[in-house]
Coordinates of C-alpha atoms in Angstrom, one line a residue:
M1 CA 88.4 -161.9 104.0
Q2 CA 88.0 -158.3 103.2
F3 CA 90.2 -156.7 106.2
D4 CA 93.3 -158.1 108.1
T5 CA 92.1 -156.3 111.0
I6 CA 88.8 -154.7 112.5
I7 CA 88.7 -152.4 115.8
K8 CA 85.1 -153.0 116.9
N9 CA 82.8 -151.1 119.4
G10 CA 85.2 -148.3 120.2
T11 CA 84.8 -144.5 120.0
V12 CA 86.9 -142.9 117.3
V13 CA 88.3 -139.5 117.9
T14 CA 90.1 -137.1 115.4
A15 CA 91.2 -133.7 116.0
S16 CA 87.8 -132.5 114.7
D17 CA 85.2 -135.2 115.3
T18 CA 84.1 -138.0 117.9
F19 CA 82.1 -140.9 116.7
R20 CA 81.2 -144.5 117.1
S21 CA 82.4 -146.7 114.4
D22 CA 84.5 -149.9 113.7
V23 CA 87.7 -149.6 111.7
G24 CA 88.6 -152.0 108.9
I25 CA 92.4 -152.2 108.3
R26 CA 93.9 -153.7 105.2
N27 CA 97.5 -153.6 104.2
G28 CA 98.6 -151.4 106.9
K29 CA 96.0 -148.8 105.9
I30 CA 92.5 -147.6 107.4
A31 CA 90.3 -149.2 104.7
A32 CA 86.6 -148.4 106.2
L33 CA 85.0 -146.9 108.8
A34 CA 81.4 -148.2 109.3
D35 CA 79.6 -150.5 111.6
D36 CA 79.3 -154.2 111.1
L37 CA 82.3 -154.5 108.9
G38 CA 82.0 -158.4 108.9
D39 CA 84.8 -160.8 109.8
A40 CA 88.8 -160.4 109.5
G41 CA 91.8 -162.0 110.3
E42 CA 92.0 -160.3 113.8
I43 CA 89.1 -158.8 115.7
I44 CA 90.0 -156.3 118.5
D45 CA 87.2 -155.4 121.0
A46 CA 87.4 -151.6 122.0
T47 CA 84.6 -151.3 124.2
G48 CA 85.2 -148.4 126.5
L49 CA 88.1 -147.3 124.7
Y50 CA 89.1 -144.2 122.7
V51 CA 90.5 -145.2 119.0
M52 CA 93.0 -142.5 118.1
P53 CA 95.5 -141.7 115.9
G54 CA 98.9 -142.7 117.2
G55 CA 100.9 -139.9 118.7
I56 CA 103.6 -137.9 116.9
D57 CA 106.0 -136.4 119.4
S58 CA 108.1 -134.0 116.8
H59 CA 110.6 -132.9 119.5
V60 CA 112.9 -136.1 120.6
H61 CA 116.5 -136.3 121.2
L62 CA 118.1 -139.7 120.5
A63 CA 121.5 -140.9 120.3
Q64 CA 122.7 -137.3 120.0
P65 CA 126.7 -136.2 120.7
S66 CA 126.5 -134.3 124.0
G67 CA 130.1 -133.5 124.9
D68 CA 133.3 -135.0 126.1
S69 CA 132.6 -138.1 128.3
I70 CA 128.7 -137.2 128.3
V71 CA 126.4 -139.9 127.0
M72 CA 122.6 -139.8 126.0
A73 CA 120.4 -142.2 127.9
D74 CA 118.6 -143.4 124.7
D75 CA 119.7 -144.8 121.6
F76 CA 117.0 -145.4 118.7
A77 CA 116.0 -148.8 120.0
S78 CA 115.1 -147.9 123.9
G79 CA 114.0 -144.5 122.7
T80 CA 111.3 -145.4 120.2
L81 CA 110.2 -148.5 122.3
S82 CA 109.5 -145.9 125.2
A83 CA 107.7 -144.0 122.7
A84 CA 105.6 -147.1 121.7
F85 CA 104.5 -147.5 125.2
G86 CA 103.5 -143.8 125.7
G87 CA 101.1 -144.1 122.6
N88 CA 103.3 -142.8 120.1
T89 CA 103.9 -144.2 116.6
T90 CA 106.3 -141.5 115.2
V91 CA 108.8 -139.6 116.5
L92 CA 110.9 -136.8 114.7
T93 CA 114.4 -136.9 116.2
F94 CA 117.3 -134.3 115.4
C95 CA 120.1 -134.9 113.3
M96 CA 122.9 -132.8 114.7
Q97 CA 125.5 -131.4 112.2
E98 CA 128.7 -131.0 114.0
K99 CA 130.8 -128.3 113.2
G100 CA 133.3 -128.9 110.3
T101 CA 131.1 -131.4 108.8
T102 CA 128.4 -131.5 106.3
L103 CA 124.7 -132.1 106.6
R104 CA 125.0 -135.4 104.4
E105 CA 127.8 -136.6 106.5
S106 CA 125.8 -136.0 109.7
L107 CA 122.9 -137.7 107.8
K108 CA 124.7 -140.8 107.0
D109 CA 125.7 -141.3 111.0
Y110 CA 122.3 -140.6 112.2
H111 CA 120.5 -143.0 109.7
A112 CA 123.3 -145.5 110.6
K113 CA 122.2 -145.2 114.2
A114 CA 118.5 -145.7 113.6
D115 CA 118.5 -148.2 110.6
G116 CA 117.0 -151.5 112.1
E117 CA 116.7 -150.1 115.4
C118 CA 113.2 -148.6 115.8
Y119 CA 110.0 -149.8 117.1
V120 CA 108.0 -146.9 115.7
D121 CA 108.4 -144.7 112.5
V122 CA 111.0 -141.9 112.5
S123 CA 112.1 -138.9 110.7
F124 CA 114.9 -136.1 111.2
H125 CA 115.0 -132.6 111.7
L126 CA 118.5 -131.2 110.3
V127 CA 120.1 -129.0 113.3
V128 CA 122.4 -126.5 111.5
T129 CA 125.3 -125.5 113.5
D130 CA 127.8 -124.6 110.7
P131 CA 125.9 -122.6 107.9
T132 CA 128.7 -122.3 105.2
S133 CA 127.9 -121.3 101.8
Y134 CA 128.0 -125.0 100.6
V135 CA 125.6 -126.2 103.2
L136 CA 123.1 -123.3 102.5
G137 CA 123.6 -123.1 99.0
Q138 CA 124.0 -126.6 97.7
E139 CA 123.3 -129.4 100.7
L140 CA 120.1 -127.9 102.0
P141 CA 117.8 -127.4 98.8
A142 CA 118.9 -131.0 97.9
L143 CA 118.0 -132.5 101.0
V144 CA 114.7 -130.6 101.0
E145 CA 114.0 -132.5 97.7
D146 CA 114.9 -135.6 99.6
G147 CA 112.4 -135.2 102.1
Y148 CA 114.2 -133.6 104.9
T149 CA 111.9 -130.4 105.2
S150 CA 112.7 -129.0 108.6
I151 CA 115.7 -127.4 110.3
K152 CA 116.4 -126.2 113.7
V153 CA 118.8 -123.3 114.8
F154 CA 120.3 -122.5 118.2
M155 CA 120.2 -119.1 119.7
T156 CA 122.1 -120.5 122.9
Y157 CA 125.0 -122.9 123.6
E158 CA 128.2 -121.5 122.5
N159 CA 129.0 -124.6 120.5
L160 CA 125.6 -124.8 118.5
R161 CA 124.4 -121.1 118.4
L162 CA 124.2 -119.1 115.3
R163 CA 124.8 -115.3 115.3
D164 CA 122.1 -113.1 113.8
D165 CA 123.5 -112.9 110.3
Q166 CA 123.7 -116.6 110.1
I167 CA 120.5 -117.0 111.2
L168 CA 119.1 -114.8 108.6
D169 CA 121.2 -116.7 106.0
T170 CA 119.7 -119.9 107.3
L171 CA 116.3 -118.5 107.4
D172 CA 116.7 -117.3 103.7
S173 CA 117.9 -120.5 102.5
A174 CA 115.0 -122.3 104.3
R175 CA 112.6 -120.2 102.7
R176 CA 114.0 -120.6 99.2
S177 CA 114.5 -124.5 99.7
G178 CA 110.9 -124.8 101.2
A179 CA 112.1 -125.8 104.7
I180 CA 110.5 -124.9 108.0
V181 CA 112.6 -123.6 110.7
M182 CA 112.6 -124.4 114.4
V183 CA 114.2 -122.1 116.8
H184 CA 115.7 -122.5 120.3
C185 CA 115.2 -119.2 121.6
E186 CA 117.6 -118.0 124.6
N187 CA 119.9 -115.1 124.8
E188 CA 123.2 -116.9 125.1
D189 CA 125.2 -113.7 125.9
A190 CA 122.8 -112.7 128.6
I191 CA 123.1 -116.2 129.9
R192 CA 126.6 -116.4 129.8
Y193 CA 127.0 -113.0 131.7
L194 CA 124.5 -114.4 134.4
I195 CA 126.5 -117.6 134.8
G196 CA 129.6 -115.7 135.4
R197 CA 127.9 -113.6 138.1
H198 CA 126.9 -116.7 139.8
E199 CA 130.3 -118.2 139.7
E200 CA 132.0 -115.2 141.1
K201 CA 129.5 -115.6 144.3
G202 CA 130.1 -119.2 144.6
E203 CA 126.5 -120.2 143.8
L204 CA 127.1 -123.3 141.8
A205 CA 124.1 -125.6 142.9
P206 CA 121.6 -127.0 140.4
K207 CA 119.1 -124.1 141.2
F208 CA 121.3 -121.5 139.6
H209 CA 120.9 -123.0 136.4
A210 CA 117.2 -121.8 136.7
L211 CA 118.2 -118.3 137.5
S212 CA 120.9 -117.9 135.0
R213 CA 118.5 -118.5 132.5
P214 CA 115.5 -116.1 133.1
V215 CA 112.3 -115.3 131.4
A216 CA 113.7 -112.0 130.0
A217 CA 116.6 -114.1 128.3
E218 CA 113.9 -116.1 126.7
R219 CA 111.7 -113.3 125.7
E220 CA 114.1 -111.3 124.1
A221 CA 115.5 -114.2 122.0
T222 CA 111.9 -115.0 121.1
H223 CA 111.3 -111.7 120.0
R224 CA 114.5 -111.3 117.9
A225 CA 113.9 -114.8 116.2
L226 CA 110.5 -113.5 115.2
S227 CA 112.0 -110.3 113.9
L228 CA 114.4 -112.1 111.7
A229 CA 111.9 -114.5 110.3
E230 CA 109.8 -111.4 109.4
I231 CA 112.6 -110.0 107.6
T232 CA 113.2 -113.0 105.4
D233 CA 109.4 -114.0 105.4
T234 CA 110.1 -117.5 106.3
P235 CA 107.9 -119.8 108.6
V236 CA 109.1 -120.7 111.9
V237 CA 108.0 -122.9 115.0
I238 CA 109.2 -121.4 118.4
V239 CA 110.1 -124.7 120.4
H240 CA 109.5 -125.3 124.1
V241 CA 107.9 -122.2 125.1
S242 CA 108.0 -121.6 128.8
N243 CA 106.1 -118.7 129.9
R244 CA 103.7 -115.7 128.8
Q245 CA 106.0 -113.3 127.9
A246 CA 107.5 -115.6 125.2
M247 CA 103.8 -116.4 124.0
E248 CA 102.9 -112.8 123.7
E249 CA 105.6 -112.5 121.2
I250 CA 104.2 -115.2 119.2
E251 CA 100.6 -113.7 119.5
R252 CA 102.0 -110.2 118.4
A253 CA 103.9 -111.6 115.3
R254 CA 100.7 -113.3 114.1
K255 CA 98.9 -110.2 114.4
R256 CA 101.5 -108.8 112.0
G257 CA 101.0 -111.7 109.6
S258 CA 103.8 -113.8 110.4
K259 CA 103.8 -117.4 109.8
V260 CA 104.8 -118.9 113.2
A261 CA 103.7 -122.0 115.4
G262 CA 104.3 -122.4 118.8
E263 CA 105.2 -125.5 121.2
T264 CA 105.3 -126.1 124.7
C265 CA 106.0 -129.2 126.9
P266 CA 105.1 -131.1 129.9
Q267 CA 107.9 -129.7 132.0
Y268 CA 106.1 -126.1 131.7
L269 CA 103.0 -127.6 132.9
L270 CA 104.1 -129.6 136.0
L271 CA 107.5 -128.6 137.1
T272 CA 108.8 -125.1 138.5
A273 CA 112.1 -123.6 139.2
D274 CA 111.9 -124.6 142.9
D275 CA 112.4 -128.2 141.6
L276 CA 116.0 -127.6 140.8
D277 CA 116.4 -126.5 144.4
A278 CA 115.9 -130.0 145.6
A279 CA 118.4 -131.6 148.4
E280 CA 121.9 -132.4 147.8
L281 CA 122.0 -132.8 143.9
E282 CA 118.5 -134.0 143.2
G283 CA 117.9 -130.6 141.4
A284 CA 120.2 -131.7 138.6
K285 CA 117.4 -134.4 137.6
F286 CA 115.3 -131.2 136.5
V287 CA 118.0 -129.1 134.6
C288 CA 116.6 -128.4 131.3
S289 CA 116.5 -125.2 128.8
P290 CA 114.5 -123.1 128.9
P291 CA 114.1 -124.0 132.7
P292 CA 110.7 -124.6 134.4
R293 CA 109.2 -121.4 135.7
D294 CA 106.6 -120.8 138.3
K295 CA 102.9 -121.7 138.8
E296 CA 101.8 -118.4 136.8
S297 CA 103.8 -119.6 133.8
Q298 CA 102.1 -123.1 134.2
I299 CA 98.7 -121.3 133.9
A300 CA 100.0 -119.3 130.8
C301 CA 101.1 -122.3 129.1
W302 CA 97.5 -124.1 129.8
E303 CA 96.0 -121.0 128.4
G304 CA 98.2 -121.3 125.2
L305 CA 97.4 -124.9 124.9
Q306 CA 93.5 -123.9 124.9
N307 CA 93.5 -120.7 122.9
G308 CA 95.9 -121.9 120.0
T309 CA 98.9 -119.8 121.0
F310 CA 100.6 -123.3 121.1
E311 CA 99.5 -125.9 117.9
L312 CA 102.3 -128.5 119.4
F313 CA 102.6 -130.2 122.5
S314 CA 105.9 -132.3 122.5
S315 CA 108.2 -133.9 125.1
D316 CA 111.7 -132.4 124.4
H317 CA 112.8 -135.8 125.2
C318 CA 116.8 -135.4 125.9
P319 CA 117.4 -138.2 128.6
F320 CA 120.7 -138.6 130.7
R321 CA 121.1 -140.7 133.5
Y322 CA 121.1 -139.2 136.8
D323 CA 123.4 -141.7 139.1
D324 CA 126.2 -141.8 136.4
D325 CA 129.5 -139.8 135.5
S326 CA 128.5 -139.9 132.0
G327 CA 125.2 -138.3 132.9
K328 CA 123.9 -135.5 135.2
L329 CA 126.5 -136.4 137.9
N330 CA 129.5 -136.2 135.8
E331 CA 132.5 -134.9 137.7
R332 CA 132.3 -131.2 136.6
G333 CA 128.4 -131.2 136.9
K334 CA 128.9 -132.2 140.7
R335 CA 130.8 -129.2 141.0
N336 CA 128.9 -126.3 138.9
F337 CA 125.6 -126.4 137.5
R338 CA 126.9 -125.1 134.0
W339 CA 128.2 -128.7 133.5
I340 CA 125.0 -130.3 134.3
P341 CA 123.9 -131.9 130.9
N342 CA 120.9 -130.0 129.7
G343 CA 117.5 -132.2 129.5
I344 CA 115.2 -134.6 130.8
P345 CA 113.1 -137.7 129.6
G346 CA 109.7 -137.6 128.6
V347 CA 108.8 -139.3 125.3
E348 CA 106.5 -141.8 127.3
T349 CA 105.0 -139.9 129.7
R350 CA 103.9 -136.9 127.4
L351 CA 100.6 -138.0 126.2
P352 CA 99.3 -139.6 129.6
I353 CA 100.1 -136.3 131.3
L354 CA 98.4 -134.3 128.7
F355 CA 95.4 -136.9 128.7
S356 CA 95.1 -136.6 132.5
E357 CA 96.0 -133.3 133.3
G358 CA 94.1 -132.1 130.3
V359 CA 91.0 -134.0 129.1
S360 CA 90.5 -135.8 132.7
K361 CA 90.7 -132.4 134.4
K362 CA 88.5 -130.7 131.4
R363 CA 91.1 -128.2 130.6
I364 CA 91.1 -129.4 127.1
D365 CA 88.5 -131.6 125.0
I366 CA 89.3 -134.8 123.7
N367 CA 89.6 -133.5 119.9
R368 CA 92.1 -130.6 121.1
F369 CA 94.0 -133.7 122.8
V370 CA 94.3 -135.2 119.5
A371 CA 95.1 -132.2 117.7
L372 CA 97.8 -131.3 120.1
S373 CA 99.2 -135.0 120.5
S374 CA 99.2 -136.2 116.7
T375 CA 97.3 -134.2 114.1
N376 CA 98.9 -130.7 114.1
H377 CA 102.6 -132.4 114.4
A378 CA 101.7 -134.5 111.0
K379 CA 100.3 -130.9 109.5
Q380 CA 102.9 -128.9 110.7
Y381 CA 105.7 -131.4 109.3
G382 CA 104.6 -132.6 106.1
L383 CA 103.0 -136.0 107.1
Y384 CA 99.4 -135.4 107.1
P385 CA 97.1 -137.4 106.2
Q386 CA 99.5 -140.5 105.8
K387 CA 99.8 -140.0 109.5
G388 CA 98.0 -137.9 112.4
T389 CA 94.3 -139.1 111.8
I390 CA 91.8 -141.8 111.5
A391 CA 90.7 -141.4 107.8
I392 CA 90.4 -144.0 104.9
G393 CA 93.8 -144.2 103.3
S394 CA 95.7 -143.2 106.0
D395 CA 98.2 -145.4 107.9
A396 CA 96.7 -147.5 110.6
D397 CA 98.7 -145.9 113.2
I398 CA 96.3 -146.2 116.1
A399 CA 96.3 -145.9 120.0
L400 CA 93.6 -147.3 122.0
W401 CA 92.9 -145.3 125.1
D402 CA 91.1 -146.2 128.3
P403 CA 90.0 -142.9 129.5
Q404 CA 89.4 -144.6 133.1
K405 CA 92.7 -146.5 133.7
T406 CA 94.6 -144.9 136.4
M407 CA 98.4 -145.3 136.8
T408 CA 101.2 -143.8 139.1
I409 CA 104.1 -142.8 137.1
T410 CA 107.1 -144.4 138.5
N411 CA 110.6 -144.9 136.7
D412 CA 110.0 -148.9 137.0
I413 CA 107.3 -148.7 134.6
L414 CA 108.8 -146.9 132.0
H415 CA 111.0 -148.2 129.2
H416 CA 113.4 -145.3 128.2
G417 CA 117.2 -145.7 129.1
A418 CA 117.5 -142.9 132.0
D419 CA 117.4 -144.0 135.6
Y420 CA 114.7 -141.7 136.7
T421 CA 111.8 -139.6 135.5
P422 CA 110.9 -135.9 136.7
Y423 CA 107.3 -137.0 137.1
E424 CA 108.0 -139.7 139.7
G425 CA 104.8 -140.4 141.8
L426 CA 102.4 -138.7 139.5
D427 CA 99.1 -140.2 139.4
V428 CA 97.3 -140.0 136.1
T429 CA 93.7 -141.0 134.6
G430 CA 93.7 -142.1 131.1
W431 CA 96.5 -144.7 129.5
P432 CA 97.1 -146.1 126.2
V433 CA 96.1 -149.9 126.3
R434 CA 97.1 -151.0 122.9
V435 CA 99.1 -149.4 120.1
L436 CA 99.2 -150.3 116.5
L437 CA 101.7 -149.2 113.6
R438 CA 100.4 -149.7 110.3
G439 CA 98.0 -152.1 111.6
K440 CA 100.3 -154.4 113.4
T441 CA 99.8 -154.3 117.3
I442 CA 103.2 -153.2 119.0
V443 CA 102.2 -152.8 122.4
D444 CA 99.7 -154.7 124.2
G445 CA 99.1 -153.6 127.6
A446 CA 102.3 -154.1 129.5
A447 CA 104.0 -156.3 126.8
T448 CA 105.4 -155.5 123.5
T449 CA 104.7 -157.2 120.4
G450 CA 106.5 -155.2 118.0
K451 CA 109.9 -156.2 116.7
M452 CA 113.0 -153.9 116.7
G453 CA 113.3 -152.6 113.0
Q454 CA 109.6 -152.3 112.5
G455 CA 109.7 -148.6 112.2
N456 CA 110.2 -147.0 108.8
Y457 CA 112.1 -143.9 108.1
L458 CA 109.9 -141.2 106.9
R459 CA 110.3 -139.0 104.0
R460 CA 108.3 -135.7 104.3
K461 CA 106.6 -133.2 102.0
S462 CA 107.4 -129.6 101.9
L463 CA 104.4 -127.3 103.0
V464 CA 106.3 -124.0 102.8

């Protein structure tokens, strides 16, 4: 037989086109797009379904050190399984350099955590927290050559943030090495000042997390990050943008000719700061940084997804258990919002939320959905056209979507390691009903047919 698998009777959707076609798969690759492809070892009937490239979530935290006694809820096994059930076939996670260690030492640890554990393909961003001359002058150029072509820097969190001079050194090294830089933009000094003011007043409940991280702190840091990137002429991605003012900084930088991509996340479309003011300590479930804002900011973020301010829609999946002394309700977190672990789960719900709130409600079209969920991630981070599209020669990473299927998101139907979802009770229309990784079905309805270890590590191209 000419093909291992044929997907018949579906509607193929890419970032630019929508058309009726069968899809022929051979040796894990898309080998043909045509009608009447004949017979195959496996025939998948996609009548009434969209045939789309598997989602690529380029902002995912798994098995990451999170402080004394704090344990992240997902390792690579549970996190990538959850990603697969959400219609994803690739996740890009963060390899965190701990101060006093080298990037290669950190990579050795992260590869050991991931090897043989993944249900979908993975790749690593390098988080630089200790930019020594050796790290920037020796390690980073060699690692970019090895396919680690993106790095991340933090402007907040005292144990992670870099000073402006360190950011400049890191940006310059990245430019010379051919890496792109992701930046978490919040002004740490302003945040620490505001935390202190709230503590003086005894304002320690979860809602004060949002009040200690105002829009101005994000806007200022975004402006500063883009100014430093302009000085070094380095392409950057401003991640998890939550509001219009930070968006305007991105738009102004582009008008000046800077190379900058923008990213937003589901929490900034559906949640607000009021969610942190829930009864008892329920608000801790929604603590993340930047925090959710208000309804106007939600409208602004939708505009950004529509008009191109945001090329990327990611989950920023950073899961902790709620009812657990190693997670949100650790002993210090119960007493003071500053000790509540920052982050919420979302890798499995990212795409159903974007499809339902975006496509089904006609805020975006289906092609824009594919761009925001898959294609742009592949292009931004050096995986295109191997990943992120339905095209001859591309990996047969495919998600079959039922645009009419309705579901209610509840934690008991999800596969992550967290014990809650911030989107509990949300009704969605549109759901991935079958997911293929390199031509092999890994999710079929509510069942997994994939195997742990089936996911590969992906070496990426430099586009800088």
